[in-house]
Coordinates of C-alpha atoms in Angstrom, one line a residue:
M1 CA 2.2 -51.6 -47.0
S2 CA 0.9 -49.4 -49.8
E3 CA 2.3 -46.0 -50.9
L4 CA -0.9 -44.4 -49.7
Q5 CA -0.6 -45.8 -46.2
I6 CA 3.0 -44.7 -46.0
G7 CA 2.0 -41.2 -47.1
L8 CA -0.7 -41.0 -44.6
I9 CA 1.6 -42.1 -41.8
A10 CA 4.2 -39.5 -42.9
L11 CA 1.6 -36.8 -42.9
G12 CA 0.4 -37.8 -39.5
V13 CA 3.9 -37.7 -38.1
L14 CA 4.5 -34.3 -39.7
F15 CA 1.2 -33.0 -38.2
I16 CA 2.2 -34.2 -34.7
L17 CA 5.6 -32.5 -35.0
L18 CA 4.0 -29.3 -36.1
V19 CA 1.6 -29.4 -33.1
L20 CA 4.5 -30.0 -30.7
G21 CA 6.5 -27.2 -32.2
F22 CA 3.6 -24.8 -31.9
N23 CA 3.0 -25.8 -28.3
W24 CA 6.7 -25.2 -27.5
W25 CA 6.6 -21.8 -29.1
Q26 CA 3.5 -20.8 -27.1
D27 CA 5.0 -22.1 -23.9
H28 CA 8.2 -20.2 -24.5
R29 CA 6.3 -17.0 -25.3
V30 CA 4.2 -17.2 -22.2
R31 CA 7.2 -17.9 -20.0
R32 CA 8.9 -14.8 -21.4
K33 CA 5.9 -12.7 -20.6
M34 CA 5.1 -14.0 -17.2
Q35 CA 8.2 -15.2 -15.5
V36 CA 10.7 -12.5 -15.7
H37 CA 13.2 -13.2 -12.8
F38 CA 14.5 -10.1 -11.0
P39 CA 18.0 -9.8 -9.5
G40 CA 18.4 -10.0 -5.8
S41 CA 20.4 -7.8 -3.5
D42 CA 22.3 -8.1 -0.3
Q43 CA 20.5 -5.0 1.0
D44 CA 17.2 -5.3 2.8
P45 CA 14.7 -2.9 1.2
L46 CA 13.1 -2.4 4.6
L47 CA 16.4 -1.3 6.1
G48 CA 18.4 1.8 5.5
D49 CA 21.9 1.7 3.9
D50 CA 23.6 1.4 7.2
K51 CA 20.8 0.9 9.8
P52 CA 20.6 -2.3 11.9
R53 CA 17.6 -4.5 11.6
P54 CA 15.3 -4.4 14.6
Q55 CA 15.2 -7.5 16.7
G56 CA 12.4 -9.9 15.6
A57 CA 11.8 -8.2 12.2
V58 CA 12.1 -10.4 9.2
A59 CA 13.7 -8.9 6.1
P60 CA 11.7 -9.1 2.9
A61 CA 13.3 -10.4 -0.3
V62 CA 14.4 -7.7 -2.7
M63 CA 12.6 -7.4 -6.0
A64 CA 14.0 -4.8 -8.3
I65 CA 11.8 -2.7 -10.5
R66 CA 12.8 -2.5 -14.2
R67 CA 13.2 1.2 -15.0
E68 CA 13.2 2.5 -18.5
P69 CA 15.1 5.7 -19.2
G70 CA 12.8 8.6 -18.2
M71 CA 10.3 6.3 -16.6
G72 CA 8.4 8.1 -13.7
S73 CA 5.9 7.2 -11.1
G74 CA 2.9 8.2 -9.1
S75 CA -0.8 7.7 -8.7
S76 CA -3.5 7.9 -11.4
E77 CA -5.8 9.9 -9.1
T78 CA -3.7 12.3 -6.9
T79 CA -1.8 15.3 -8.0
A80 CA 1.9 14.6 -7.6
P81 CA 4.8 17.0 -7.0
V82 CA 6.5 18.0 -10.2
A83 CA 10.3 18.2 -10.4
D84 CA 12.2 21.1 -12.1
N85 CA 12.6 19.0 -15.2
G86 CA 8.8 18.5 -15.5
D87 CA 8.8 15.0 -14.1
D88 CA 6.6 13.9 -11.2
Q89 CA 8.7 13.0 -8.2
Q90 CA 6.8 10.1 -6.7
E91 CA 8.0 6.6 -7.6
P92 CA 7.1 3.0 -6.9
D93 CA 8.4 1.9 -3.5
P94 CA 10.3 -1.5 -3.9
A95 CA 10.3 -2.0 -0.1
C96 CA 6.5 -2.4 0.0
E97 CA 5.3 -2.5 -3.6
V98 CA 5.8 -4.9 -6.6
V99 CA 5.6 -3.6 -10.1
I100 CA 4.0 -4.9 -13.3
D101 CA 5.3 -3.0 -16.3
V102 CA 3.1 -2.7 -19.4
R103 CA 4.7 -1.2 -22.6
F104 CA 2.3 -0.2 -25.3
G105 CA 2.7 -0.9 -29.0
G106 CA 2.4 2.8 -29.7
P107 CA 1.5 6.1 -27.9
V108 CA -1.8 5.9 -26.1
R109 CA -3.9 9.0 -25.4
G110 CA -4.2 9.9 -21.7
A111 CA -8.0 10.1 -22.0
D112 CA -8.1 6.5 -23.4
L113 CA -5.8 5.2 -20.7
Q114 CA -7.8 6.9 -18.0
A115 CA -10.9 5.2 -19.4
A116 CA -9.2 1.8 -19.3
L117 CA -8.2 2.3 -15.7
I118 CA -11.5 3.6 -14.3
G119 CA -12.2 2.0 -10.9
F120 CA -8.8 0.3 -10.7
H121 CA -7.5 1.4 -7.3
K122 CA -7.2 -1.9 -5.6
A123 CA -6.5 -5.6 -6.1
G124 CA -8.6 -7.2 -3.4
R125 CA -7.6 -5.3 -0.3
K126 CA -4.3 -4.1 -1.6
A127 CA -3.8 -0.6 -3.0
V128 CA -2.5 -0.3 -6.6
R129 CA -0.8 2.9 -7.7
V130 CA -0.4 3.7 -11.4
F131 CA 2.7 5.3 -12.8
A132 CA 3.2 6.3 -16.5
E133 CA 5.8 7.4 -19.0
T134 CA 4.9 9.9 -21.7
D135 CA 5.9 9.7 -25.3
T136 CA 8.4 12.5 -24.4
Q137 CA 9.9 10.4 -21.6
C138 CA 8.4 12.4 -18.8
H139 CA 7.6 10.7 -15.5
R140 CA 3.9 10.9 -14.5
A141 CA 2.2 10.2 -11.2
R142 CA -1.1 11.4 -12.5
L143 CA -2.5 10.6 -15.9
R144 CA -3.4 13.7 -17.9
P145 CA -5.9 13.4 -20.7
E146 CA -4.1 15.8 -23.1
E147 CA -0.8 13.7 -23.0
S148 CA 0.2 10.5 -24.7
Y149 CA 1.8 7.5 -22.9
V150 CA 4.1 4.7 -24.0
S151 CA 4.0 2.6 -20.8
V152 CA 2.5 2.3 -17.4
Q153 CA 3.6 0.6 -14.2
L154 CA 1.2 -0.9 -11.8
A155 CA 2.6 -0.8 -8.3
V156 CA 0.8 -3.4 -6.1
L157 CA 1.1 -3.1 -2.3
L158 CA 2.7 -6.2 -0.9
A159 CA 1.1 -6.1 2.6
N160 CA -1.1 -4.1 4.9
R161 CA -3.2 -4.8 8.0
S162 CA -5.5 -7.2 6.0
G163 CA -2.4 -9.4 5.6
P164 CA 0.1 -10.2 2.9
L165 CA -0.7 -10.0 -0.8
T166 CA -2.6 -13.2 -1.8
A167 CA -2.4 -15.2 -5.0
I168 CA -5.9 -14.1 -5.8
E169 CA -5.1 -10.4 -5.3
W170 CA -1.9 -10.8 -7.4
S171 CA -3.9 -12.5 -10.1
Q172 CA -6.4 -9.6 -10.2
A173 CA -3.6 -7.1 -10.7
W174 CA -2.0 -9.3 -13.3
S175 CA -5.2 -9.8 -15.2
R176 CA -5.8 -6.0 -15.3
A177 CA -2.3 -5.6 -16.7
E178 CA -3.0 -8.2 -19.3
D179 CA -6.2 -6.4 -20.3
L180 CA -4.2 -3.2 -20.8
S181 CA -1.5 -5.0 -22.8
E182 CA -4.1 -6.6 -25.1
R183 CA -6.1 -3.4 -25.5
F184 CA -3.2 -1.3 -26.5
E185 CA -1.2 -4.1 -28.3
G186 CA 1.6 -4.0 -25.8
T187 CA 3.9 -6.3 -23.9
M188 CA 4.2 -6.8 -20.2
E189 CA 6.8 -7.9 -17.6
G190 CA 6.5 -8.8 -14.0
P191 CA 8.0 -11.0 -11.3
D192 CA 7.2 -14.6 -10.8
Q193 CA 4.1 -15.1 -8.6
Q194 CA 5.8 -17.3 -6.0
A195 CA 8.6 -14.8 -5.5
V196 CA 6.0 -12.1 -5.0
L197 CA 4.0 -14.1 -2.4
E198 CA 7.2 -14.9 -0.5
Q199 CA 8.2 -11.2 -0.4
A200 CA 4.7 -10.3 0.7
A201 CA 4.8 -12.8 3.6
K202 CA 8.2 -11.6 4.8
L203 CA 7.1 -8.0 4.7
D204 CA 3.9 -8.9 6.6
D205 CA 5.9 -10.7 9.3
A206 CA 8.2 -7.7 9.7
C207 CA 5.3 -5.3 10.0
A208 CA 3.4 -7.5 12.4
A209 CA 6.3 -7.5 14.8
L210 CA 6.1 -3.6 14.9
D211 CA 2.4 -3.0 14.8
T212 CA 1.1 -1.5 18.0
Q213 CA -2.0 0.5 19.0
V214 CA -2.6 2.1 22.4
G215 CA -6.1 3.0 23.5
L216 CA -8.0 4.8 26.2
T217 CA -11.8 4.8 27.0
L218 CA -14.0 7.7 28.0
S219 CA -16.9 6.2 29.9
M220 CA -19.9 8.4 30.7
S221 CA -22.6 7.6 33.2
A222 CA -25.3 8.3 30.6
P223 CA -25.5 8.9 26.8
Q224 CA -24.7 12.4 25.8
P225 CA -25.7 14.1 22.5
M226 CA -23.1 14.0 19.8
V227 CA -23.4 17.8 19.2
Q228 CA -22.2 18.3 22.8
I229 CA -19.4 15.8 22.5
I230 CA -18.1 17.1 19.2
G231 CA -18.3 20.7 20.5
A232 CA -16.2 19.7 23.5
A233 CA -13.7 17.8 21.4
Q234 CA -13.3 20.6 18.9
S235 CA -12.7 23.1 21.7
L236 CA -9.7 21.0 22.6
G237 CA -8.3 21.0 19.1
F238 CA -9.8 17.9 17.5
V239 CA -10.8 18.3 13.8
A240 CA -13.1 16.1 11.6
D241 CA -11.6 13.4 9.4
G242 CA -14.2 11.2 7.9
I243 CA -16.1 9.2 10.6
R244 CA -13.6 10.2 13.2
L245 CA -12.2 13.2 14.9
V246 CA -8.4 13.6 14.9
W247 CA -5.9 15.5 16.9
L248 CA -3.1 16.9 14.7
S249 CA 0.5 17.8 15.3
E250 CA 2.0 21.2 14.3
Q251 CA 2.9 19.5 10.9
N252 CA -0.8 18.5 10.4
Q253 CA 0.0 14.8 11.0
V254 CA -2.6 12.7 12.9
C255 CA -1.3 12.0 16.4
F256 CA -4.4 10.2 17.7
T257 CA -8.1 9.8 17.0
L258 CA -11.4 10.0 18.8
L259 CA -14.0 7.4 17.9
R260 CA -17.4 6.2 19.0
A261 CA -17.3 2.8 20.7
D262 CA -20.1 1.6 18.4
S263 CA -18.1 2.6 15.3
A264 CA -20.8 5.0 14.1
A265 CA -19.7 8.2 12.5
M266 CA -18.6 11.1 14.7
E267 CA -21.2 13.5 13.2
T268 CA -23.6 16.0 14.6
G269 CA -27.2 14.7 14.6
M270 CA -26.0 11.0 15.0
G271 CA -27.9 10.6 18.3
A272 CA -25.9 10.1 21.5
T273 CA -23.3 7.8 23.0
D274 CA -22.0 7.0 26.5
R275 CA -18.6 5.6 25.4
L276 CA -15.7 7.0 23.3
Y277 CA -12.3 5.7 22.4
L278 CA -9.0 7.5 22.1
L279 CA -6.6 5.6 19.9
L280 CA -2.9 6.1 19.3
D281 CA -1.9 4.2 16.2
V282 CA 1.9 4.1 16.8
P283 CA 3.2 3.3 13.3
C284 CA 0.8 5.9 11.7
S285 CA 1.6 8.6 14.2
P286 CA 4.7 10.9 14.1
A287 CA 7.4 10.0 16.7
D288 CA 6.9 12.1 19.8
P289 CA 8.7 11.7 23.2
R290 CA 5.2 12.3 24.8
A291 CA 3.0 10.5 22.3
F292 CA 1.0 8.7 24.9
G293 CA 1.3 11.3 27.6
R294 CA -0.1 14.0 25.2
M295 CA -3.1 11.8 24.5
V296 CA -3.6 11.3 28.2
D297 CA -3.5 15.1 28.8
V298 CA -6.1 15.7 26.1
G299 CA -8.2 12.7 27.2
R300 CA -8.3 14.1 30.8
G301 CA -9.4 17.5 29.5
L302 CA -12.2 16.0 27.4
A303 CA -13.3 13.7 30.3
S304 CA -13.5 16.7 32.6
R305 CA -15.7 18.6 30.1
L306 CA -18.0 15.6 29.5
G307 CA -18.1 14.4 33.1
A308 CA -16.6 11.1 32.0
D309 CA -14.1 8.6 33.5
L310 CA -10.8 8.1 31.6
V311 CA -9.9 4.4 31.9
D312 CA -7.5 1.9 30.2
D313 CA -8.4 -1.1 28.0
H314 CA -9.3 -3.1 31.1
G315 CA -11.7 -0.4 32.4
K316 CA -9.3 0.6 35.2
P317 CA -8.4 4.3 36.0
L318 CA -5.0 5.3 34.8
V319 CA -2.3 5.2 37.5
E320 CA -0.7 8.5 38.0
G321 CA 2.6 8.6 36.2
A322 CA 1.9 5.5 34.1
E323 CA 2.1 7.5 30.9
A324 CA 5.8 8.2 31.4
S325 CA 6.5 4.5 31.5
I326 CA 4.5 3.8 28.4
D327 CA 6.1 6.6 26.5
E328 CA 9.6 5.1 27.3
R329 CA 8.5 1.9 25.7
L330 CA 7.0 3.7 22.8
Q331 CA 10.4 5.4 22.1
V332 CA 11.9 2.0 21.6
L333 CA 9.2 1.1 19.1
F334 CA 9.6 4.4 17.2
Q335 CA 13.3 3.7 16.9
Q336 CA 12.7 0.1 15.7
L337 CA 10.2 1.4 13.1
D338 CA 12.8 4.0 11.9
Q339 CA 15.5 1.3 11.7
A340 CA 13.2 -0.8 9.6
G341 CA 12.6 1.9 7.1
L342 CA 9.0 2.3 8.3
T343 CA 9.4 5.8 10.0
A344 CA 6.3 6.4 12.1
G345 CA 3.8 8.6 10.4
G346 CA 5.8 8.4 7.1
E347 CA 4.3 7.6 3.7
R348 CA 5.5 4.0 3.6
A349 CA 4.2 3.3 7.1
L350 CA 0.8 4.8 6.3
R351 CA 0.6 2.4 3.3
V352 CA 1.5 -0.9 5.0
F353 CA -0.2 -0.1 8.3
A354 CA -3.5 0.8 6.6

């Protein structure tokens, strides 16, 4: 074999070794970026420190959120409460959200960051909240154009009534984080996808065991104009809330809602209807010893004004005193929700039961 052939073989071997080394380095770099494993905990994030788990609820796996010193939280759209030290008070909720952390190569103007996040409120059907840290280590729940930021956290909802977070939805959130990292020459960290999907499935199972809605129907003999229906409802205390009318507690929390059976908007000038629904969304309503009984009282008052029949889901008139029995059962559910860290009408419950 000639010296030329030996030289060519040696060069070929060297080239192969260089390619293998480069591939190993790339793989190692990607793994460090994408597969950061978070520590577990013996405490169930859906349960309080010393509260028992409700029967039938499945505890989600714990996934801790990496917190930098001074790192805050909140939404990019809503105005958040501000603490005495100038930090926004809202934070990611590890019981129902998972976080992707993006740290920039240098301070980024708030206006530029807002522009990069335009339209990013959801990943599929899961809400995404944006939290940020300023270059002065202040927590932010709302991006401010005049400030500069050194990092953001994308808090992705793990489950809601559309089901658990899916691989596609997680990929959408991850891709958006990658875009931010590349645009602002940063680095990113987040949990392993399989761990996220497992946590989402467990949270969804726990919520499904506690998800209850109770309804009543107002049936009229003939369609009545919406202006007349709305007037009667408002005289009893209902107020407008989007396409529905809601009955509020003294703390301005939604207790139950009034809807058209055809799902059309409850607006003046929207024709007429002969059927309405009263709906008590238990996890999203504040705990009340007479939650159902109060809806029945209001429903009977509205039925009287509209000349309607108040019936249950099966179209049968309510049995006198049945509301007391239902309220007793609802108290058990309110207690289970509270034990699971999903206090009825609370912020966490409103997120996962949306």
